[in-house]
Amino acid sequence: MSSLLVIGASLAGLTATETLRNGGYDGQLIVVDPSPQLPPDRPPLSKQVLSGEWDADRAIHRSAARLPELDVDLRLGVAATALAAAPIDAHTRAVALSDGSSVDAAGIVVATGAAPRHLRNEPSHGVHVLRTMDDCLALRADLEAEPDRVVVIGAGFIGAEVAATCRGRGLQVTMIEAAPAPLGRVLPGELGAFIADLHREHGVDVRLGVGVDALEADGAGRVRSVRMADGTVIEASVVVVGIGVAPSVDWLTGSGLTLDDGVRCDESCLAAPRIVAAGDVASWPNPRFGEVMRVEQWENAIEQGEHAGRRLLAELDLGEHPGAFAPVPWFWSDQYDRKIQMAGRPSGSDEVVIVEGSIEERRFVALFRRGDRCTAVFGVNRPRHVMQARMKMVESLDWVPVAGLFG
Ligand SMILES: Cc1cc2nc3c(=O)[nH]c(=O)nc-3n(C[C@H](O)[C@H](O)[C@H](O)COP(=O)(O)OP(=O)(O)OC[C@H]3O[C@@H](n4cnc5c(N)ncnc54)[C@H](O)[C@@H]3O)c2cc1C
């Protein structure tokens, strides 16, 4: 049999690699990634590594540590540049690589993740995004120089964590969000307001409901200020742009795969015969929620990487069809001394019911209700409660048993 090719050597790709090898595939297993070193585990990049608490080499994910046992042909510094639209034969597709070679692959895992969005005309110095270890170390170096003010643009989870970490370093921080509340994409107003208040209590200057017009630079090209859409100008020595990511799919243009908010898969993570996708790059209909979703979360990258690996083994007649991928997605975020966790798939229009603690105490559990369904659980410093609710939601999304956990 010809080779299997895993494209992207981060969380989803390496988890799929492990699954393929441990599931019985014993042929050539090639893994490519343009990163010159194995990509890091990303959550510590906005937390422990950025704060200086950890050295960079501690941010390694567990599959990376197991790689030497897997007999993998790992090609770092090499990107996939194109997937041929026409198969070579019924089983094989050619993938062009950035080193000029190409691989005739009998099976492909697309795990190319996502890349940060940028603002237009960013000055060349003092402006950062946060995705890679290099991004993190460059930002950390700027923070170590004790800038007068850090401006964080975007109050999503990455922006909010960066703001918290900068405050932990004793820096002055302004956090700007164009939406009326932080995390507006995922949380309804009252929980977004809680996040804004949490940051204000820790000394962050939070500006909501106003967009950024331009980043202004000094004569040396270093950012100097942020001009807002309402005309306000905020002095800035360092700017962090946290305005979301775009799935890394440009290289698949013309491949014949459906590209629609990432690589569109079927319920089982199959994008085309013998091609699966997983992690931040994959969108798929999750039958549990009756919704097409793309999930940018750590645990999803692991679970979907494993599922996609099993699905590819089934395509190769090396394993059982794993069925639909139907998780209750879950993530955490650390901000100050609060551990924020959410499981499920809420929408801003769901009813929010506080079932434990209170927002005022900064320790609570909220359930999201849509009709007779519980769509999500959100907890602050309540990890056990969130996990119990999530496990109940895995059994069923019916409101009554989930709410019943909280008497
Ligand atoms: C700073 C930060 C903090 C985070 N914190 C949390 C958290 O607290 N909780 C949580 O749940 N989630 C968190 N996340 C999200 C989580 O880390 C991601 O969901 C996860 O990394 C996704 O893994 P992935 O393998 O799908 O994609 P990625 O990690 O993006 O990896 C994709 C890989 O594909 C490679 N690639 C791209 N294009 C090509 C190509 N053409 N050819 C070959 N390879 C290619 C890239 O170089 C990259 O290494 C955080 C993310 C970041 C950036």
mmCIF file with all atom_site columns, C-alpha atoms in Angstrom, residues 252-353:
data_model
loop_
_atom_site.group_PDB
_atom_site.id
_atom_site.type_symbol
_atom_site.label_atom_id
_atom_site.label_alt_id
_atom_site.label_comp_id
_atom_site.label_asym_id
_atom_site.label_entity_id
_atom_site.label_seq_id
_atom_site.pdbx_PDB_ins_code
_atom_site.Cartn_x
_atom_site.Cartn_y
_atom_site.Cartn_z
_atom_site.occupancy
_atom_site.B_iso_or_equiv
_atom_site.pdbx_formal_charge
_atom_site.auth_seq_id
_atom_site.auth_comp_id
_atom_site.auth_asym_id
_atom_site.auth_atom_id
_atom_site.pdbx_PDB_model_num
ATOM 1   C CA . LEU A 1 252 ? -7.015  23.324 -0.935 1.00 0.00 ? 252 LEU A CA 1
ATOM 2   C CA . THR A 1 253 ? -8.513  25.685 -3.504 1.00 0.00 ? 253 THR A CA 1
ATOM 3   C CA . GLY A 1 254 ? -9.232  23.663 -6.632 1.00 0.00 ? 254 GLY A CA 1
ATOM 4   C CA . SER A 1 255 ? -8.887  20.328 -4.817 1.00 0.00 ? 255 SER A CA 1
ATOM 5   C CA . GLY A 1 256 ? -12.557 19.448 -5.184 1.00 0.00 ? 256 GLY A CA 1
ATOM 6   C CA . LEU A 1 257 ? -13.055 19.346 -1.422 1.00 0.00 ? 257 LEU A CA 1
ATOM 7   C CA . THR A 1 258 ? -15.949 21.454 -0.178 1.00 0.00 ? 258 THR A CA 1
ATOM 8   C CA . LEU A 1 259 ? -14.562 24.533 1.562  1.00 0.00 ? 259 LEU A CA 1
ATOM 9   C CA . ASP A 1 260 ? -17.211 26.186 3.667  1.00 0.00 ? 260 ASP A CA 1
ATOM 10  C CA . ASP A 1 261 ? -15.986 27.576 6.978  1.00 0.00 ? 261 ASP A CA 1
ATOM 11  C CA . GLY A 1 262 ? -13.109 25.095 6.830  1.00 0.00 ? 262 GLY A CA 1
ATOM 12  C CA . VAL A 1 263 ? -13.079 21.663 5.206  1.00 0.00 ? 263 VAL A CA 1
ATOM 13  C CA . ARG A 1 264 ? -16.658 20.440 5.151  1.00 0.00 ? 264 ARG A CA 1
ATOM 14  C CA . CYS A 1 265 ? -16.966 16.800 6.206  1.00 0.00 ? 265 CYS A CA 1
ATOM 15  C CA . ASP A 1 266 ? -19.828 14.387 6.646  1.00 0.00 ? 266 ASP A CA 1
ATOM 16  C CA . GLU A 1 267 ? -20.997 13.331 10.108 1.00 0.00 ? 267 GLU A CA 1
ATOM 17  C CA . SER A 1 268 ? -18.098 10.912 10.407 1.00 0.00 ? 268 SER A CA 1
ATOM 18  C CA . CYS A 1 269 ? -15.294 13.446 9.569  1.00 0.00 ? 269 CYS A CA 1
ATOM 19  C CA . LEU A 1 270 ? -14.898 12.141 6.001  1.00 0.00 ? 270 LEU A CA 1
ATOM 20  C CA . ALA A 1 271 ? -14.315 14.986 3.502  1.00 0.00 ? 271 ALA A CA 1
ATOM 21  C CA . ALA A 1 272 ? -13.945 12.769 0.399  1.00 0.00 ? 272 ALA A CA 1
ATOM 22  C CA . PRO A 1 273 ? -13.116 9.093  -0.165 1.00 0.00 ? 273 PRO A CA 1
ATOM 23  C CA . ARG A 1 274 ? -10.010 8.350  1.944  1.00 0.00 ? 274 ARG A CA 1
ATOM 24  C CA . ILE A 1 275 ? -9.683  11.961 3.079  1.00 0.00 ? 275 ILE A CA 1
ATOM 25  C CA . VAL A 1 276 ? -10.617 12.981 6.614  1.00 0.00 ? 276 VAL A CA 1
ATOM 26  C CA . ALA A 1 277 ? -10.305 16.296 8.446  1.00 0.00 ? 277 ALA A CA 1
ATOM 27  C CA . ALA A 1 278 ? -10.042 17.141 12.131 1.00 0.00 ? 278 ALA A CA 1
ATOM 28  C CA . GLY A 1 279 ? -9.501  19.958 14.589 1.00 0.00 ? 279 GLY A CA 1
ATOM 29  C CA . ASP A 1 280 ? -9.850  23.708 14.025 1.00 0.00 ? 280 ASP A CA 1
ATOM 30  C CA . VAL A 1 281 ? -9.933  23.255 10.227 1.00 0.00 ? 281 VAL A CA 1
ATOM 31  C CA . ALA A 1 282 ? -12.871 20.822 10.068 1.00 0.00 ? 282 ALA A CA 1
ATOM 32  C CA . SER A 1 283 ? -16.562 21.623 9.897  1.00 0.00 ? 283 SER A CA 1
ATOM 33  C CA . TRP A 1 284 ? -19.098 18.851 10.145 1.00 0.00 ? 284 TRP A CA 1
ATOM 34  C CA . PRO A 1 285 ? -22.743 18.265 11.035 1.00 0.00 ? 285 PRO A CA 1
ATOM 35  C CA . ASN A 1 286 ? -22.841 17.263 14.689 1.00 0.00 ? 286 ASN A CA 1
ATOM 36  C CA . PRO A 1 287 ? -26.007 15.153 14.925 1.00 0.00 ? 287 PRO A CA 1
ATOM 37  C CA . ARG A 1 288 ? -26.257 15.651 18.683 1.00 0.00 ? 288 ARG A CA 1
ATOM 38  C CA . PHE A 1 289 ? -26.961 19.358 18.152 1.00 0.00 ? 289 PHE A CA 1
ATOM 39  C CA . GLY A 1 290 ? -28.426 19.100 14.627 1.00 0.00 ? 290 GLY A CA 1
ATOM 40  C CA . GLU A 1 291 ? -25.984 21.780 13.539 1.00 0.00 ? 291 GLU A CA 1
ATOM 41  C CA . VAL A 1 292 ? -22.929 22.146 11.310 1.00 0.00 ? 292 VAL A CA 1
ATOM 42  C CA . MET A 1 293 ? -20.080 23.261 13.538 1.00 0.00 ? 293 MET A CA 1
ATOM 43  C CA . ARG A 1 294 ? -16.394 24.035 13.503 1.00 0.00 ? 294 ARG A CA 1
ATOM 44  C CA . VAL A 1 295 ? -14.866 23.955 16.951 1.00 0.00 ? 295 VAL A CA 1
ATOM 45  C CA . GLU A 1 296 ? -11.683 25.832 17.908 1.00 0.00 ? 296 GLU A CA 1
ATOM 46  C CA . GLN A 1 297 ? -11.007 23.995 21.148 1.00 0.00 ? 297 GLN A CA 1
ATOM 47  C CA . TRP A 1 298 ? -8.226  21.886 22.552 1.00 0.00 ? 298 TRP A CA 1
ATOM 48  C CA . GLU A 1 299 ? -10.190 18.816 23.544 1.00 0.00 ? 299 GLU A CA 1
ATOM 49  C CA . ASN A 1 300 ? -12.115 18.772 20.291 1.00 0.00 ? 300 ASN A CA 1
ATOM 50  C CA . ALA A 1 301 ? -8.834  18.640 18.354 1.00 0.00 ? 301 ALA A CA 1
ATOM 51  C CA . ILE A 1 302 ? -7.902  15.505 20.293 1.00 0.00 ? 302 ILE A CA 1
ATOM 52  C CA . GLU A 1 303 ? -11.295 13.778 20.099 1.00 0.00 ? 303 GLU A CA 1
ATOM 53  C CA . GLN A 1 304 ? -11.806 14.628 16.440 1.00 0.00 ? 304 GLN A CA 1
ATOM 54  C CA . GLY A 1 305 ? -8.235  13.699 15.559 1.00 0.00 ? 305 GLY A CA 1
ATOM 55  C CA . GLU A 1 306 ? -8.862  10.272 17.037 1.00 0.00 ? 306 GLU A CA 1
ATOM 56  C CA . HIS A 1 307 ? -12.252 9.911  15.371 1.00 0.00 ? 307 HIS A CA 1
ATOM 57  C CA . ALA A 1 308 ? -10.889 10.974 11.976 1.00 0.00 ? 308 ALA A CA 1
ATOM 58  C CA . GLY A 1 309 ? -8.014  8.508  12.351 1.00 0.00 ? 309 GLY A CA 1
ATOM 59  C CA . ARG A 1 310 ? -10.476 5.697  13.045 1.00 0.00 ? 310 ARG A CA 1
ATOM 60  C CA . ARG A 1 311 ? -12.631 6.791  10.118 1.00 0.00 ? 311 ARG A CA 1
ATOM 61  C CA . LEU A 1 312 ? -9.616  6.638  7.805  1.00 0.00 ? 312 LEU A CA 1
ATOM 62  C CA . LEU A 1 313 ? -8.713  3.178  9.091  1.00 0.00 ? 313 LEU A CA 1
ATOM 63  C CA . ALA A 1 314 ? -12.260 2.094  8.199  1.00 0.00 ? 314 ALA A CA 1
ATOM 64  C CA . GLU A 1 315 ? -11.808 3.526  4.682  1.00 0.00 ? 315 GLU A CA 1
ATOM 65  C CA . LEU A 1 316 ? -8.678  1.377  4.384  1.00 0.00 ? 316 LEU A CA 1
ATOM 66  C CA . ASP A 1 317 ? -10.557 -1.721 5.646  1.00 0.00 ? 317 ASP A CA 1
ATOM 67  C CA . LEU A 1 318 ? -8.368  -1.728 8.739  1.00 0.00 ? 318 LEU A CA 1
ATOM 68  C CA . GLY A 1 319 ? -11.055 -1.011 11.304 1.00 0.00 ? 319 GLY A CA 1
ATOM 69  C CA . GLU A 1 320 ? -14.728 -0.612 12.088 1.00 0.00 ? 320 GLU A CA 1
ATOM 70  C CA . HIS A 1 321 ? -16.634 2.454  10.908 1.00 0.00 ? 321 HIS A CA 1
ATOM 71  C CA . PRO A 1 322 ? -16.697 4.700  14.008 1.00 0.00 ? 322 PRO A CA 1
ATOM 72  C CA . GLY A 1 323 ? -20.092 6.223  13.145 1.00 0.00 ? 323 GLY A CA 1
ATOM 73  C CA . ALA A 1 324 ? -20.927 9.880  13.575 1.00 0.00 ? 324 ALA A CA 1
ATOM 74  C CA . PHE A 1 325 ? -18.715 12.273 15.503 1.00 0.00 ? 325 PHE A CA 1
ATOM 75  C CA . ALA A 1 326 ? -21.191 13.674 18.009 1.00 0.00 ? 326 ALA A CA 1
ATOM 76  C CA . PRO A 1 327 ? -19.354 15.285 20.922 1.00 0.00 ? 327 PRO A CA 1
ATOM 77  C CA . VAL A 1 328 ? -20.541 17.757 23.503 1.00 0.00 ? 328 VAL A CA 1
ATOM 78  C CA . PRO A 1 329 ? -17.678 20.229 22.903 1.00 0.00 ? 329 PRO A CA 1
ATOM 79  C CA . TRP A 1 330 ? -15.885 21.485 26.011 1.00 0.00 ? 330 TRP A CA 1
ATOM 80  C CA . PHE A 1 331 ? -13.265 24.093 26.746 1.00 0.00 ? 331 PHE A CA 1
ATOM 81  C CA . TRP A 1 332 ? -11.687 25.951 29.611 1.00 0.00 ? 332 TRP A CA 1
ATOM 82  C CA . SER A 1 333 ? -10.110 29.365 29.964 1.00 0.00 ? 333 SER A CA 1
ATOM 83  C CA . ASP A 1 334 ? -7.995  30.668 32.844 1.00 0.00 ? 334 ASP A CA 1
ATOM 84  C CA . GLN A 1 335 ? -8.395  34.357 33.651 1.00 0.00 ? 335 GLN A CA 1
ATOM 85  C CA . TYR A 1 336 ? -6.928  35.684 36.918 1.00 0.00 ? 336 TYR A CA 1
ATOM 86  C CA . ASP A 1 337 ? -7.933  33.198 39.622 1.00 0.00 ? 337 ASP A CA 1
ATOM 87  C CA . ARG A 1 338 ? -11.056 32.096 37.757 1.00 0.00 ? 338 ARG A CA 1
ATOM 88  C CA . LYS A 1 339 ? -11.336 28.846 35.836 1.00 0.00 ? 339 LYS A CA 1
ATOM 89  C CA . ILE A 1 340 ? -14.028 29.344 33.221 1.00 0.00 ? 340 ILE A CA 1
ATOM 90  C CA . GLN A 1 341 ? -15.423 26.257 31.523 1.00 0.00 ? 341 GLN A CA 1
ATOM 91  C CA . MET A 1 342 ? -18.161 25.667 29.042 1.00 0.00 ? 342 MET A CA 1
ATOM 92  C CA . ALA A 1 343 ? -19.579 22.515 27.499 1.00 0.00 ? 343 ALA A CA 1
ATOM 93  C CA . GLY A 1 344 ? -22.135 22.385 24.709 1.00 0.00 ? 344 GLY A CA 1
ATOM 94  C CA . ARG A 1 345 ? -23.218 24.687 21.938 1.00 0.00 ? 345 ARG A CA 1
ATOM 95  C CA . PRO A 1 346 ? -25.114 27.734 23.192 1.00 0.00 ? 346 PRO A CA 1
ATOM 96  C CA . SER A 1 347 ? -26.619 30.478 21.137 1.00 0.00 ? 347 SER A CA 1
ATOM 97  C CA . GLY A 1 348 ? -26.992 34.094 22.239 1.00 0.00 ? 348 GLY A CA 1
ATOM 98  C CA . SER A 1 349 ? -30.784 33.684 22.225 1.00 0.00 ? 349 SER A CA 1
ATOM 99  C CA . ASP A 1 350 ? -30.871 30.748 24.683 1.00 0.00 ? 350 ASP A CA 1
ATOM 100 C CA . GLU A 1 351 ? -32.332 31.377 28.135 1.00 0.00 ? 351 GLU A CA 1
ATOM 101 C CA . VAL A 1 352 ? -29.604 31.480 30.805 1.00 0.00 ? 352 VAL A CA 1
ATOM 102 C CA . VAL A 1 353 ? -30.497 29.886 34.137 1.00 0.00 ? 353 VAL A CA 1
#
